[in-house]
Amino acid sequence: MLNHVIQVWVLITGIIRVPRLSTAILRGRAYTFWDDFYVFFGGVNVHFPGNVTGNTVELGLTNKTGSGFRSKYPYLYGQLSMKVKLVGGNSAGTVTSFYVRSTYKNWCELDFEFLGNVSGQPYILQTNVFTLGQGHREQRIFLWFDPTADFHEYGILWNQKLVLFLVDNRVVRVFHNAKDLGVPYLEYQPMYIYTSIWNGDSWATRGGRVKTDWNQQPFVASYTGFNVSNACAVKNVVGPRFINTYNCYRKLYRSPYGQGPNLQLSQSQIADLRWIQKGFLVYDYCTDVNRFPGKVYPECVRNWP
């Protein structure tokens, strides 16, 4: 991510939908936050509203601290999803995030970052991909709905062939396995799940020209509906080492997320990506010749249909 503030995650009950990936619908066990996550920082700004504690988690940001959660275990391949309701009103300068990240020196990472806005202006969703520590693969899109009015689902499907970024079951980005082109892929490194809210006003809104208005604090984002029941948790951790990742490879080739038709884009997913590119794309590292003069990212020829 552009700014690695200590970050976090949450969860809840849910149905894992195979988002336009197959016709199967997978039902997982009912979750609460305490099953798989813990408060990672800023506990004073973390709240659990509602009658069932742990079904919804509110993360707050003040001028003293942000807040966040992290998963107890890392995951190697699968489907990961959550529902988020973003900060309403003037959220300029704030960054609300959901990402997965490994802990190695040359790490792998997949990011959702929601960049705050001045009231009445649309949120921007920034996604990014790091493979073996190589990043700078930002894409930004406008969302086609008001993400502050209600919860919307954000998810990742990750298998041996591709990574899909999904918003309400619609594919907004794909990162293909392009090892044959010399591009490292996200494999072998289990990744922890994080979420957070933090102050990114040095860059998040109009390149840092619009700062956080602390008169609006606390800034609160809500999380619910998280599900990892169709992903492989690596629970045997010894220091920085992960034991028995073989079980995740075995599950990969036996689970829907690791088999066809989920190993390539469907026609509806290709239509999704073309729709995003035509109507909602704000920034794409693949076409930024000013930032990367003379540099060619080989995977770009595959990642837009």
PDB file of C-alpha atoms in Angstrom:
ATOM      1  CA  MET A   1       0.000   0.000   0.000  1.00  0.00           C
ATOM      2  CA  LEU A   2       1.061   3.600  -0.422  1.00  0.00           C
ATOM      3  CA  ASN A   3       1.211   4.065   3.308  1.00  0.00           C
ATOM      4  CA  HIS A   4       1.521   1.079   5.593  1.00  0.00           C
ATOM      5  CA  VAL A   5      -0.237   2.188   8.686  1.00  0.00           C
ATOM      6  CA  ILE A   6      -0.806  -0.696  11.046  1.00  0.00           C
ATOM      7  CA  GLN A   7      -4.049  -2.150   9.779  1.00  0.00           C
ATOM      8  CA  VAL A   8      -6.811  -4.625  10.185  1.00  0.00           C
ATOM      9  CA  TRP A   9      -9.921  -6.635   9.686  1.00  0.00           C
ATOM     10  CA  VAL A  10     -13.426  -7.962  10.577  1.00  0.00           C
ATOM     11  CA  LEU A  11     -16.089 -10.438   9.943  1.00  0.00           C
ATOM     12  CA  ILE A  12     -19.558 -11.816  10.243  1.00  0.00           C
ATOM     13  CA  THR A  13     -22.067 -14.326   9.155  1.00  0.00           C
ATOM     14  CA  GLY A  14     -22.574 -14.792   5.518  1.00  0.00           C
ATOM     15  CA  ILE A  15     -23.123 -16.678   2.342  1.00  0.00           C
ATOM     16  CA  ILE A  16     -20.110 -16.890   0.120  1.00  0.00           C
ATOM     17  CA  ARG A  17     -21.345 -16.253  -3.342  1.00  0.00           C
ATOM     18  CA  VAL A  18     -19.134 -17.385  -6.124  1.00  0.00           C
ATOM     19  CA  PRO A  19     -19.255 -13.965  -7.769  1.00  0.00           C
ATOM     20  CA  ARG A  20     -20.115 -14.593 -11.356  1.00  0.00           C
ATOM     21  CA  LEU A  21     -17.478 -17.262 -11.170  1.00  0.00           C
ATOM     22  CA  SER A  22     -19.591 -20.346 -11.073  1.00  0.00           C
ATOM     23  CA  THR A  23     -23.230 -21.096 -10.490  1.00  0.00           C
ATOM     24  CA  ALA A  24     -22.533 -22.686  -7.121  1.00  0.00           C
ATOM     25  CA  ILE A  25     -23.518 -20.932  -3.912  1.00  0.00           C
ATOM     26  CA  LEU A  26     -21.378 -21.847  -0.927  1.00  0.00           C
ATOM     27  CA  ARG A  27     -22.689 -21.559   2.588  1.00  0.00           C
ATOM     28  CA  GLY A  28     -20.192 -21.071   5.385  1.00  0.00           C
ATOM     29  CA  ARG A  29     -20.573 -21.332   9.114  1.00  0.00           C
ATOM     30  CA  ALA A  30     -21.868 -18.333  11.027  1.00  0.00           C
ATOM     31  CA  TYR A  31     -19.079 -16.041  12.186  1.00  0.00           C
ATOM     32  CA  THR A  32     -18.520 -13.335  14.704  1.00  0.00           C
ATOM     33  CA  PHE A  33     -15.492 -11.100  14.900  1.00  0.00           C
ATOM     34  CA  TRP A  34     -13.925 -13.015  17.785  1.00  0.00           C
ATOM     35  CA  ASP A  35     -13.636 -16.274  15.827  1.00  0.00           C
ATOM     36  CA  ASP A  36     -10.855 -15.195  13.485  1.00  0.00           C
ATOM     37  CA  PHE A  37      -9.815 -11.606  14.203  1.00  0.00           C
ATOM     38  CA  TYR A  38      -8.514  -9.299  16.895  1.00  0.00           C
ATOM     39  CA  VAL A  39      -8.128  -5.542  17.417  1.00  0.00           C
ATOM     40  CA  PHE A  40      -4.740  -4.643  16.044  1.00  0.00           C
ATOM     41  CA  PHE A  41      -4.494  -0.987  17.013  1.00  0.00           C
ATOM     42  CA  GLY A  42      -6.623   1.953  18.130  1.00  0.00           C
ATOM     43  CA  GLY A  43      -8.890  -0.081  20.396  1.00  0.00           C
ATOM     44  CA  VAL A  44     -10.296   3.102  21.941  1.00  0.00           C
ATOM     45  CA  ASN A  45     -11.912   3.845  18.555  1.00  0.00           C
ATOM     46  CA  VAL A  46     -13.344   0.364  17.972  1.00  0.00           C
ATOM     47  CA  HIS A  47     -16.991  -0.324  18.788  1.00  0.00           C
ATOM     48  CA  PHE A  48     -19.380  -3.263  18.393  1.00  0.00           C
ATOM     49  CA  PRO A  49     -22.918  -1.914  17.947  1.00  0.00           C
ATOM     50  CA  GLY A  50     -26.109  -3.948  17.829  1.00  0.00           C
ATOM     51  CA  ASN A  51     -27.655  -6.660  19.934  1.00  0.00           C
ATOM     52  CA  VAL A  52     -25.199  -9.380  18.897  1.00  0.00           C
ATOM     53  CA  THR A  53     -21.717  -8.202  19.847  1.00  0.00           C
ATOM     54  CA  GLY A  54     -19.239  -8.952  17.091  1.00  0.00           C
ATOM     55  CA  ASN A  55     -21.656  -9.058  14.178  1.00  0.00           C
ATOM     56  CA  THR A  56     -20.815  -5.497  13.187  1.00  0.00           C
ATOM     57  CA  VAL A  57     -17.596  -3.632  13.875  1.00  0.00           C
ATOM     58  CA  GLU A  58     -17.145   0.137  13.717  1.00  0.00           C
ATOM     59  CA  LEU A  59     -13.662   1.520  13.148  1.00  0.00           C
ATOM     60  CA  GLY A  60     -13.087   5.134  14.091  1.00  0.00           C
ATOM     61  CA  LEU A  61     -10.484   7.757  13.225  1.00  0.00           C
ATOM     62  CA  THR A  62      -9.673  10.803  15.376  1.00  0.00           C
ATOM     63  CA  ASN A  63      -6.757  13.206  15.387  1.00  0.00           C
ATOM     64  CA  LYS A  64      -5.170  10.961  18.024  1.00  0.00           C
ATOM     65  CA  THR A  65      -5.374   7.569  16.294  1.00  0.00           C
ATOM     66  CA  GLY A  66      -7.014   5.447  13.666  1.00  0.00           C
ATOM     67  CA  SER A  67      -8.036   1.846  14.313  1.00  0.00           C
ATOM     68  CA  GLY A  68      -8.000  -1.593  12.793  1.00  0.00           C
ATOM     69  CA  PHE A  69      -8.082  -5.383  13.000  1.00  0.00           C
ATOM     70  CA  ARG A  70      -5.991  -8.279  11.759  1.00  0.00           C
ATOM     71  CA  SER A  71      -6.798 -11.927  11.162  1.00  0.00           C
ATOM     72  CA  LYS A  72      -5.395 -14.485  13.579  1.00  0.00           C
ATOM     73  CA  TYR A  73      -4.200 -16.650  10.699  1.00  0.00           C
ATOM     74  CA  PRO A  74      -2.863 -16.071   7.174  1.00  0.00           C
ATOM     75  CA  TYR A  75      -4.602 -17.557   4.120  1.00  0.00           C
ATOM     76  CA  LEU A  76      -3.241 -19.202   1.014  1.00  0.00           C
ATOM     77  CA  TYR A  77      -5.716 -19.055  -1.898  1.00  0.00           C
ATOM     78  CA  GLY A  78      -9.491 -18.890  -1.774  1.00  0.00           C
ATOM     79  CA  GLN A  79     -12.337 -16.395  -1.599  1.00  0.00           C
ATOM     80  CA  LEU A  80     -12.333 -13.577   0.945  1.00  0.00           C
ATOM     81  CA  SER A  81     -15.136 -11.038   1.264  1.00  0.00           C
ATOM     82  CA  MET A  82     -16.614  -8.431   3.546  1.00  0.00           C
ATOM     83  CA  LYS A  83     -19.268  -5.720   3.582  1.00  0.00           C
ATOM     84  CA  VAL A  84     -18.372  -2.134   4.348  1.00  0.00           C
ATOM     85  CA  LYS A  85     -20.266   1.111   4.847  1.00  0.00           C
ATOM     86  CA  LEU A  86     -17.880   4.013   4.383  1.00  0.00           C
ATOM     87  CA  VAL A  87     -17.576   7.313   6.222  1.00  0.00           C
ATOM     88  CA  GLY A  88     -20.346   9.721   5.264  1.00  0.00           C
ATOM     89  CA  GLY A  89     -20.205  13.484   4.867  1.00  0.00           C
ATOM     90  CA  ASN A  90     -16.862  15.227   4.520  1.00  0.00           C
ATOM     91  CA  SER A  91     -14.378  12.346   4.638  1.00  0.00           C
ATOM     92  CA  ALA A  92     -11.553  14.132   2.788  1.00  0.00           C
ATOM     93  CA  GLY A  93      -8.108  12.891   3.803  1.00  0.00           C
ATOM     94  CA  THR A  94      -9.336   9.618   5.283  1.00  0.00           C
ATOM     95  CA  VAL A  95      -8.417   6.196   3.960  1.00  0.00           C
ATOM     96  CA  THR A  96     -10.502   3.120   4.760  1.00  0.00           C
ATOM     97  CA  SER A  97      -8.817  -0.119   3.763  1.00  0.00           C
ATOM     98  CA  PHE A  98      -9.189  -3.854   3.371  1.00  0.00           C
ATOM     99  CA  TYR A  99      -6.152  -5.789   2.224  1.00  0.00           C
ATOM    100  CA  VAL A 100      -4.270  -9.047   2.489  1.00  0.00           C
ATOM    101  CA  ARG A 101      -0.511  -9.102   3.012  1.00  0.00           C
ATOM    102  CA  SER A 102       2.274 -11.586   3.685  1.00  0.00           C
ATOM    103  CA  THR A 103       4.970 -10.945   6.285  1.00  0.00           C
ATOM    104  CA  TYR A 104       8.082 -11.778   4.294  1.00  0.00           C
ATOM    105  CA  LYS A 105      10.683  -9.146   3.346  1.00  0.00           C
ATOM    106  CA  ASN A 106       9.666  -9.439  -0.309  1.00  0.00           C
ATOM    107  CA  TRP A 107       5.985  -9.491   0.450  1.00  0.00           C
ATOM    108  CA  CYS A 108       2.829 -10.091  -1.566  1.00  0.00           C
ATOM    109  CA  GLU A 109      -0.224  -7.886  -1.107  1.00  0.00           C
ATOM    110  CA  LEU A 110      -3.689  -7.168  -2.539  1.00  0.00           C
ATOM    111  CA  ASP A 111      -5.329  -3.852  -1.597  1.00  0.00           C
ATOM    112  CA  PHE A 112      -8.709  -2.183  -1.461  1.00  0.00           C
ATOM    113  CA  GLU A 113      -8.289   1.460  -0.373  1.00  0.00           C
ATOM    114  CA  PHE A 114     -11.262   3.830  -0.233  1.00  0.00           C
ATOM    115  CA  LEU A 115     -10.142   7.436  -0.593  1.00  0.00           C
ATOM    116  CA  GLY A 116     -12.242  10.013   1.225  1.00  0.00           C
ATOM    117  CA  ASN A 117     -13.927  12.960  -0.438  1.00  0.00           C
ATOM    118  CA  VAL A 118     -15.428  16.372   0.177  1.00  0.00           C
ATOM    119  CA  SER A 119     -19.183  16.120   0.727  1.00  0.00           C
ATOM    120  CA  GLY A 120     -21.100  15.620  -2.483  1.00  0.00           C
ATOM    121  CA  GLN A 121     -18.152  14.192  -4.388  1.00  0.00           C
ATOM    122  CA  PRO A 122     -17.808  10.472  -5.177  1.00  0.00           C
ATOM    123  CA  TYR A 123     -15.498   8.096  -3.375  1.00  0.00           C
ATOM    124  CA  ILE A 124     -12.557   6.664  -5.297  1.00  0.00           C
ATOM    125  CA  LEU A 125     -11.613   3.017  -4.885  1.00  0.00           C
ATOM    126  CA  GLN A 126      -7.898   2.358  -5.320  1.00  0.00           C
ATOM    127  CA  THR A 127      -6.667  -1.204  -5.793  1.00  0.00           C
ATOM    128  CA  ASN A 128      -3.044  -2.297  -5.843  1.00  0.00           C
ATOM    129  CA  VAL A 129      -1.028  -5.483  -6.293  1.00  0.00           C
ATOM    130  CA  PHE A 130       2.399  -6.294  -4.848  1.00  0.00           C
ATOM    131  CA  THR A 131       4.243  -9.417  -5.980  1.00  0.00           C
ATOM    132  CA  LEU A 132       7.475 -10.257  -4.138  1.00  0.00           C
ATOM    133  CA  GLY A 133       7.708  -6.658  -2.967  1.00  0.00           C
ATOM    134  CA  GLN A 134       7.113  -5.176  -6.420  1.00  0.00           C
ATOM    135  CA  GLY A 135       4.174  -2.774  -6.375  1.00  0.00           C
ATOM    136  CA  HIS A 136       3.201   0.526  -8.022  1.00  0.00           C
ATOM    137  CA  ARG A 137       0.308  -1.221  -9.768  1.00  0.00           C
ATOM    138  CA  GLU A 138      -2.404   1.200  -8.685  1.00  0.00           C
ATOM    139  CA  GLN A 139      -5.735   1.439 -10.431  1.00  0.00           C
ATOM    140  CA  ARG A 140      -8.450   3.884  -9.377  1.00  0.00           C
ATOM    141  CA  ILE A 141     -12.125   3.829 -10.205  1.00  0.00           C
ATOM    142  CA  PHE A 142     -15.226   5.773  -9.223  1.00  0.00           C
ATOM    143  CA  LEU A 143     -17.868   3.646  -7.546  1.00  0.00           C
ATOM    144  CA  TRP A 144     -21.259   3.624  -9.282  1.00  0.00           C
ATOM    145  CA  PHE A 145     -23.229   3.890  -6.025  1.00  0.00           C
ATOM    146  CA  ASP A 146     -23.090   5.796  -2.749  1.00  0.00           C
ATOM    147  CA  PRO A 147     -20.896   3.591  -0.516  1.00  0.00           C
ATOM    148  CA  THR A 148     -21.875   5.599   2.573  1.00  0.00           C
ATOM    149  CA  ALA A 149     -25.619   4.928   2.351  1.00  0.00           C
ATOM    150  CA  ASP A 150     -25.501   1.192   2.964  1.00  0.00           C
ATOM    151  CA  PHE A 151     -23.208  -1.825   3.159  1.00  0.00           C
ATOM    152  CA  HIS A 152     -21.646  -3.106  -0.077  1.00  0.00           C
ATOM    153  CA  GLU A 153     -19.651  -6.277  -0.558  1.00  0.00           C
ATOM    154  CA  TYR A 154     -15.970  -6.261  -1.505  1.00  0.00           C
ATOM    155  CA  GLY A 155     -14.074  -9.432  -2.169  1.00  0.00           C
ATOM    156  CA  ILE A 156     -11.091 -11.230  -3.655  1.00  0.00           C
ATOM    157  CA  LEU A 157     -10.919 -14.524  -5.472  1.00  0.00           C
ATOM    158  CA  TRP A 158      -7.339 -15.846  -5.552  1.00  0.00           C
ATOM    159  CA  ASN A 159      -6.252 -19.033  -7.256  1.00  0.00           C
ATOM    160  CA  GLN A 160      -3.323 -20.413  -9.247  1.00  0.00           C
ATOM    161  CA  LYS A 161      -4.324 -18.612 -12.448  1.00  0.00           C
ATOM    162  CA  LEU A 162      -5.687 -15.194 -11.458  1.00  0.00           C
ATOM    163  CA  VAL A 163      -6.800 -12.767  -8.793  1.00  0.00           C
ATOM    164  CA  LEU A 164     -10.199 -11.079  -9.119  1.00  0.00           C
ATOM    165  CA  PHE A 165     -11.198  -7.898  -7.293  1.00  0.00           C
ATOM    166  CA  LEU A 166     -14.988  -7.834  -6.839  1.00  0.00           C
ATOM    167  CA  VAL A 167     -17.490  -5.176  -5.829  1.00  0.00           C
ATOM    168  CA  ASP A 168     -21.030  -6.438  -5.229  1.00  0.00           C
ATOM    169  CA  ASN A 169     -20.120  -9.544  -7.257  1.00  0.00           C
ATOM    170  CA  ARG A 170     -18.974  -7.433 -10.213  1.00  0.00           C
ATOM    171  CA  VAL A 171     -15.373  -7.866 -11.392  1.00  0.00           C
ATOM    172  CA  VAL A 172     -13.583  -4.499 -11.281  1.00  0.00           C
ATOM    173  CA  ARG A 173     -10.025  -5.751 -11.772  1.00  0.00           C
ATOM    174  CA  VAL A 174      -8.124  -8.890 -12.696  1.00  0.00           C
ATOM    175  CA  PHE A 175      -4.464  -9.773 -12.186  1.00  0.00           C
ATOM    176  CA  HIS A 176      -3.461 -12.813 -14.222  1.00  0.00           C
ATOM    177  CA  ASN A 177      -0.634 -15.203 -13.477  1.00  0.00           C
ATOM    178  CA  ALA A 178       1.992 -13.962 -15.938  1.00  0.00           C
ATOM    179  CA  LYS A 179       5.056 -15.878 -14.796  1.00  0.00           C
ATOM    180  CA  ASP A 180       5.690 -16.825 -18.419  1.00  0.00           C
ATOM    181  CA  LEU A 181       6.220 -13.097 -19.059  1.00  0.00           C
ATOM    182  CA  GLY A 182       8.664 -12.768 -16.163  1.00  0.00           C
ATOM    183  CA  VAL A 183       6.142 -11.319 -13.696  1.00  0.00           C
ATOM    184  CA  PRO A 184       6.190 -12.851 -10.181  1.00  0.00           C
ATOM    185  CA  TYR A 185       2.830 -14.223  -9.042  1.00  0.00           C
ATOM    186  CA  LEU A 186       1.196 -14.389  -5.622  1.00  0.00           C
ATOM    187  CA  GLU A 187       1.989 -17.939  -4.631  1.00  0.00           C
ATOM    188  CA  TYR A 188       3.729 -19.731  -1.782  1.00  0.00           C
ATOM    189  CA  GLN A 189       3.211 -16.791   0.605  1.00  0.00           C
ATOM    190  CA  PRO A 190       0.171 -17.002   2.913  1.00  0.00           C
ATOM    191  CA  MET A 191      -1.334 -13.567   3.574  1.00  0.00           C
ATOM    192  CA  TYR A 192      -2.990 -12.088   6.652  1.00  0.00           C
ATOM    193  CA  ILE A 193      -6.202 -10.073   6.343  1.00  0.00           C
ATOM    194  CA  TYR A 194      -6.213  -6.479   7.535  1.00  0.00           C
ATOM    195  CA  THR A 195      -8.612  -3.537   7.629  1.00  0.00           C
ATOM    196  CA  SER A 196      -8.184  -0.036   8.988  1.00  0.00           C
ATOM    197  CA  ILE A 197      -9.147   3.581   8.885  1.00  0.00           C
ATOM    198  CA  TRP A 198      -6.359   6.161   9.031  1.00  0.00           C
ATOM    199  CA  ASN A 199      -5.333   9.673   8.087  1.00  0.00           C
ATOM    200  CA  GLY A 200      -3.887   9.815   4.579  1.00  0.00           C
ATOM    201  CA  ASP A 201      -4.362  13.496   3.887  1.00  0.00           C
ATOM    202  CA  SER A 202      -0.816  13.827   2.521  1.00  0.00           C
ATOM    203  CA  TRP A 203      -2.042  12.122  -0.667  1.00  0.00           C
ATOM    204  CA  ALA A 204      -5.535  10.600  -0.466  1.00  0.00           C
ATOM    205  CA  THR A 205      -7.801  13.449  -1.619  1.00  0.00           C
ATOM    206  CA  ARG A 206      -6.801  15.389  -4.744  1.00  0.00           C
ATOM    207  CA  GLY A 207      -3.179  14.444  -4.276  1.00  0.00           C
ATOM    208  CA  GLY A 208      -3.082  15.840  -0.751  1.00  0.00           C
ATOM    209  CA  ARG A 209      -4.447  19.269  -1.662  1.00  0.00           C
ATOM    210  CA  VAL A 210      -7.559  18.702   0.483  1.00  0.00           C
ATOM    211  CA  LYS A 211      -6.772  18.006   4.133  1.00  0.00           C
ATOM    212  CA  THR A 212      -8.703  16.203   6.855  1.00  0.00           C
ATOM    213  CA  ASP A 213     -11.175  18.467   8.663  1.00  0.00           C
ATOM    214  CA  TRP A 214     -10.818  17.345  12.273  1.00  0.00           C
ATOM    215  CA  ASN A 215     -13.952  19.279  13.190  1.00  0.00           C
ATOM    216  CA  GLN A 216     -15.780  16.333  11.601  1.00  0.00           C
ATOM    217  CA  GLN A 217     -14.197  13.685  13.861  1.00  0.00           C
ATOM    218  CA  PRO A 218     -14.727  10.920  14.702  1.00  0.00           C
ATOM    219  CA  PHE A 219     -14.794   9.431  11.206  1.00  0.00           C
ATOM    220  CA  VAL A 220     -16.479   6.030  11.377  1.00  0.00           C
ATOM    221  CA  ALA A 221     -16.599   3.135   8.900  1.00  0.00           C
ATOM    222  CA  SER A 222     -18.665  -0.009   9.579  1.00  0.00           C
ATOM    223  CA  TYR A 223     -17.828  -3.605   8.673  1.00  0.00           C
ATOM    224  CA  THR A 224     -19.984  -6.717   8.567  1.00  0.00           C
ATOM    225  CA  GLY A 225     -20.644  -9.861   6.519  1.00  0.00           C
ATOM    226  CA  PHE A 226     -17.056 -11.082   6.291  1.00  0.00           C
ATOM    227  CA  ASN A 227     -16.453 -14.652   5.207  1.00  0.00           C
ATOM    228  CA  VAL A 228     -13.357 -16.825   4.777  1.00  0.00           C
ATOM    229  CA  SER A 229     -15.059 -20.205   4.852  1.00  0.00           C
ATOM    230  CA  ASN A 230     -14.044 -20.858   1.244  1.00  0.00           C
ATOM    231  CA  ALA A 231     -10.361 -19.998   1.773  1.00  0.00           C
ATOM    232  CA  CYS A 232      -7.484 -21.963   3.280  1.00  0.00           C
ATOM    233  CA  ALA A 233      -6.185 -20.795   6.672  1.00  0.00           C
ATOM    234  CA  VAL A 234      -2.592 -21.707   7.544  1.00  0.00           C
ATOM    235  CA  LYS A 235      -2.717 -22.282  11.285  1.00  0.00           C
ATOM    236  CA  ASN A 236       0.645 -23.951  11.890  1.00  0.00           C
ATOM    237  CA  VAL A 237       2.882 -20.917  12.249  1.00  0.00           C
ATOM    238  CA  VAL A 238       6.389 -21.204  13.686  1.00  0.00           C
ATOM    239  CA  GLY A 239       7.991 -17.742  13.845  1.00  0.00           C
ATOM    240  CA  PRO A 240       8.050 -16.421  10.273  1.00  0.00           C
ATOM    241  CA  ARG A 241       7.631 -19.947   8.874  1.00  0.00           C
ATOM    242  CA  PHE A 242       4.383 -21.562   7.797  1.00  0.00           C
ATOM    243  CA  ILE A 243       3.998 -25.301   8.179  1.00  0.00           C
ATOM    244  CA  ASN A 244       1.748 -27.615   6.141  1.00  0.00           C
ATOM    245  CA  THR A 245       0.923 -25.194   3.340  1.00  0.00           C
ATOM    246  CA  TYR A 246       0.622 -28.380   1.288  1.00  0.00           C
ATOM    247  CA  ASN A 247      -2.914 -28.705   2.650  1.00  0.00           C
ATOM    248  CA  CYS A 248      -3.815 -25.410   0.990  1.00  0.00           C
ATOM    249  CA  TYR A 249      -2.514 -26.579  -2.377  1.00  0.00           C
ATOM    250  CA  ARG A 250      -4.515 -29.777  -2.013  1.00  0.00           C
ATOM    251  CA  LYS A 251      -7.623 -27.757  -1.145  1.00  0.00           C
ATOM    252  CA  LEU A 252      -6.939 -25.396  -4.050  1.00  0.00           C
ATOM    253  CA  TYR A 253      -7.264 -28.147  -6.633  1.00  0.00           C
ATOM    254  CA  ARG A 254     -10.340 -29.644  -4.957  1.00  0.00           C
ATOM    255  CA  SER A 255     -12.325 -26.469  -4.241  1.00  0.00           C
ATOM    256  CA  PRO A 256     -14.523 -24.476  -6.637  1.00  0.00           C
ATOM    257  CA  TYR A 257     -12.219 -21.462  -6.458  1.00  0.00           C
ATOM    258  CA  GLY A 258      -9.328 -23.527  -7.851  1.00  0.00           C
ATOM    259  CA  GLN A 259     -11.179 -25.253 -10.683  1.00  0.00           C
ATOM    260  CA  GLY A 260     -12.863 -24.241 -13.933  1.00  0.00           C
ATOM    261  CA  PRO A 261     -14.671 -22.058 -14.755  1.00  0.00           C
ATOM    262  CA  ASN A 262     -12.906 -19.925 -12.138  1.00  0.00           C
ATOM    263  CA  LEU A 263      -9.496 -20.224 -13.821  1.00  0.00           C
ATOM    264  CA  GLN A 264     -10.358 -17.751 -16.557  1.00  0.00           C
ATOM    265  CA  LEU A 265     -12.676 -14.820 -17.154  1.00  0.00           C
ATOM    266  CA  SER A 266     -16.237 -15.529 -18.173  1.00  0.00           C
ATOM    267  CA  GLN A 267     -17.962 -13.458 -20.847  1.00  0.00           C
ATOM    268  CA  SER A 268     -19.949 -11.592 -18.179  1.00  0.00           C
ATOM    269  CA  GLN A 269     -16.736 -10.780 -16.303  1.00  0.00           C
ATOM    270  CA  ILE A 270     -15.126  -9.497 -19.488  1.00  0.00           C
ATOM    271  CA  ALA A 271     -18.198  -7.306 -19.962  1.00  0.00           C
ATOM    272  CA  ASP A 272     -17.797  -6.058 -16.372  1.00  0.00           C
ATOM    273  CA  LEU A 273     -14.199  -5.012 -16.991  1.00  0.00           C
ATOM    274  CA  ARG A 274     -15.039  -3.244 -20.239  1.00  0.00           C
ATOM    275  CA  TRP A 275     -17.890  -1.424 -18.491  1.00  0.00           C
ATOM    276  CA  ILE A 276     -15.517  -0.309 -15.716  1.00  0.00           C
ATOM    277  CA  GLN A 277     -12.821   0.758 -18.160  1.00  0.00           C
ATOM    278  CA  LYS A 278     -15.225   2.769 -20.282  1.00  0.00           C
ATOM    279  CA  GLY A 279     -17.230   4.518 -17.583  1.00  0.00           C
ATOM    280  CA  PHE A 280     -15.461   4.504 -14.206  1.00  0.00           C
ATOM    281  CA  LEU A 281     -11.691   4.250 -14.634  1.00  0.00           C
ATOM    282  CA  VAL A 282      -9.833   7.205 -13.109  1.00  0.00           C
ATOM    283  CA  TYR A 283      -6.211   6.026 -13.181  1.00  0.00           C
ATOM    284  CA  ASP A 284      -4.306   3.020 -14.503  1.00  0.00           C
ATOM    285  CA  TYR A 285      -0.603   2.428 -13.930  1.00  0.00           C
ATOM    286  CA  CYS A 286      -0.459   0.634 -17.276  1.00  0.00           C
ATOM    287  CA  THR A 287      -0.977   3.895 -19.179  1.00  0.00           C
ATOM    288  CA  ASP A 288       0.967   6.320 -16.947  1.00  0.00           C
ATOM    289  CA  VAL A 289       3.896   7.197 -19.206  1.00  0.00           C
ATOM    290  CA  ASN A 290       4.766  10.272 -17.128  1.00  0.00           C
ATOM    291  CA  ARG A 291       5.245   8.317 -13.929  1.00  0.00           C
ATOM    292  CA  PHE A 292       6.931   5.349 -15.599  1.00  0.00           C
ATOM    293  CA  PRO A 293       8.727   6.713 -18.677  1.00  0.00           C
ATOM    294  CA  GLY A 294       9.975   3.911 -20.875  1.00  0.00           C
ATOM    295  CA  LYS A 295       8.734   1.224 -18.494  1.00  0.00           C
ATOM    296  CA  VAL A 296       6.442  -1.528 -19.707  1.00  0.00           C
ATOM    297  CA  TYR A 297       4.507  -3.767 -17.329  1.00  0.00           C
ATOM    298  CA  PRO A 298       4.144  -7.056 -19.265  1.00  0.00           C
ATOM    299  CA  GLU A 299       1.010  -8.147 -17.377  1.00  0.00           C
ATOM    300  CA  CYS A 300      -0.953  -5.150 -18.677  1.00  0.00           C
ATOM    301  CA  VAL A 301      -1.572  -6.816 -22.038  1.00  0.00           C
ATOM    302  CA  ARG A 302      -3.555  -9.501 -20.216  1.00  0.00           C
ATOM    303  CA  ASN A 303      -5.268  -7.634 -17.418  1.00  0.00           C
ATOM    304  CA  TRP A 304      -7.669  -5.625 -19.599  1.00  0.00           C
ATOM    305  CA  PRO A 305      -9.623  -7.792 -22.056  1.00  0.00           C
TER     306      PRO A 305
END
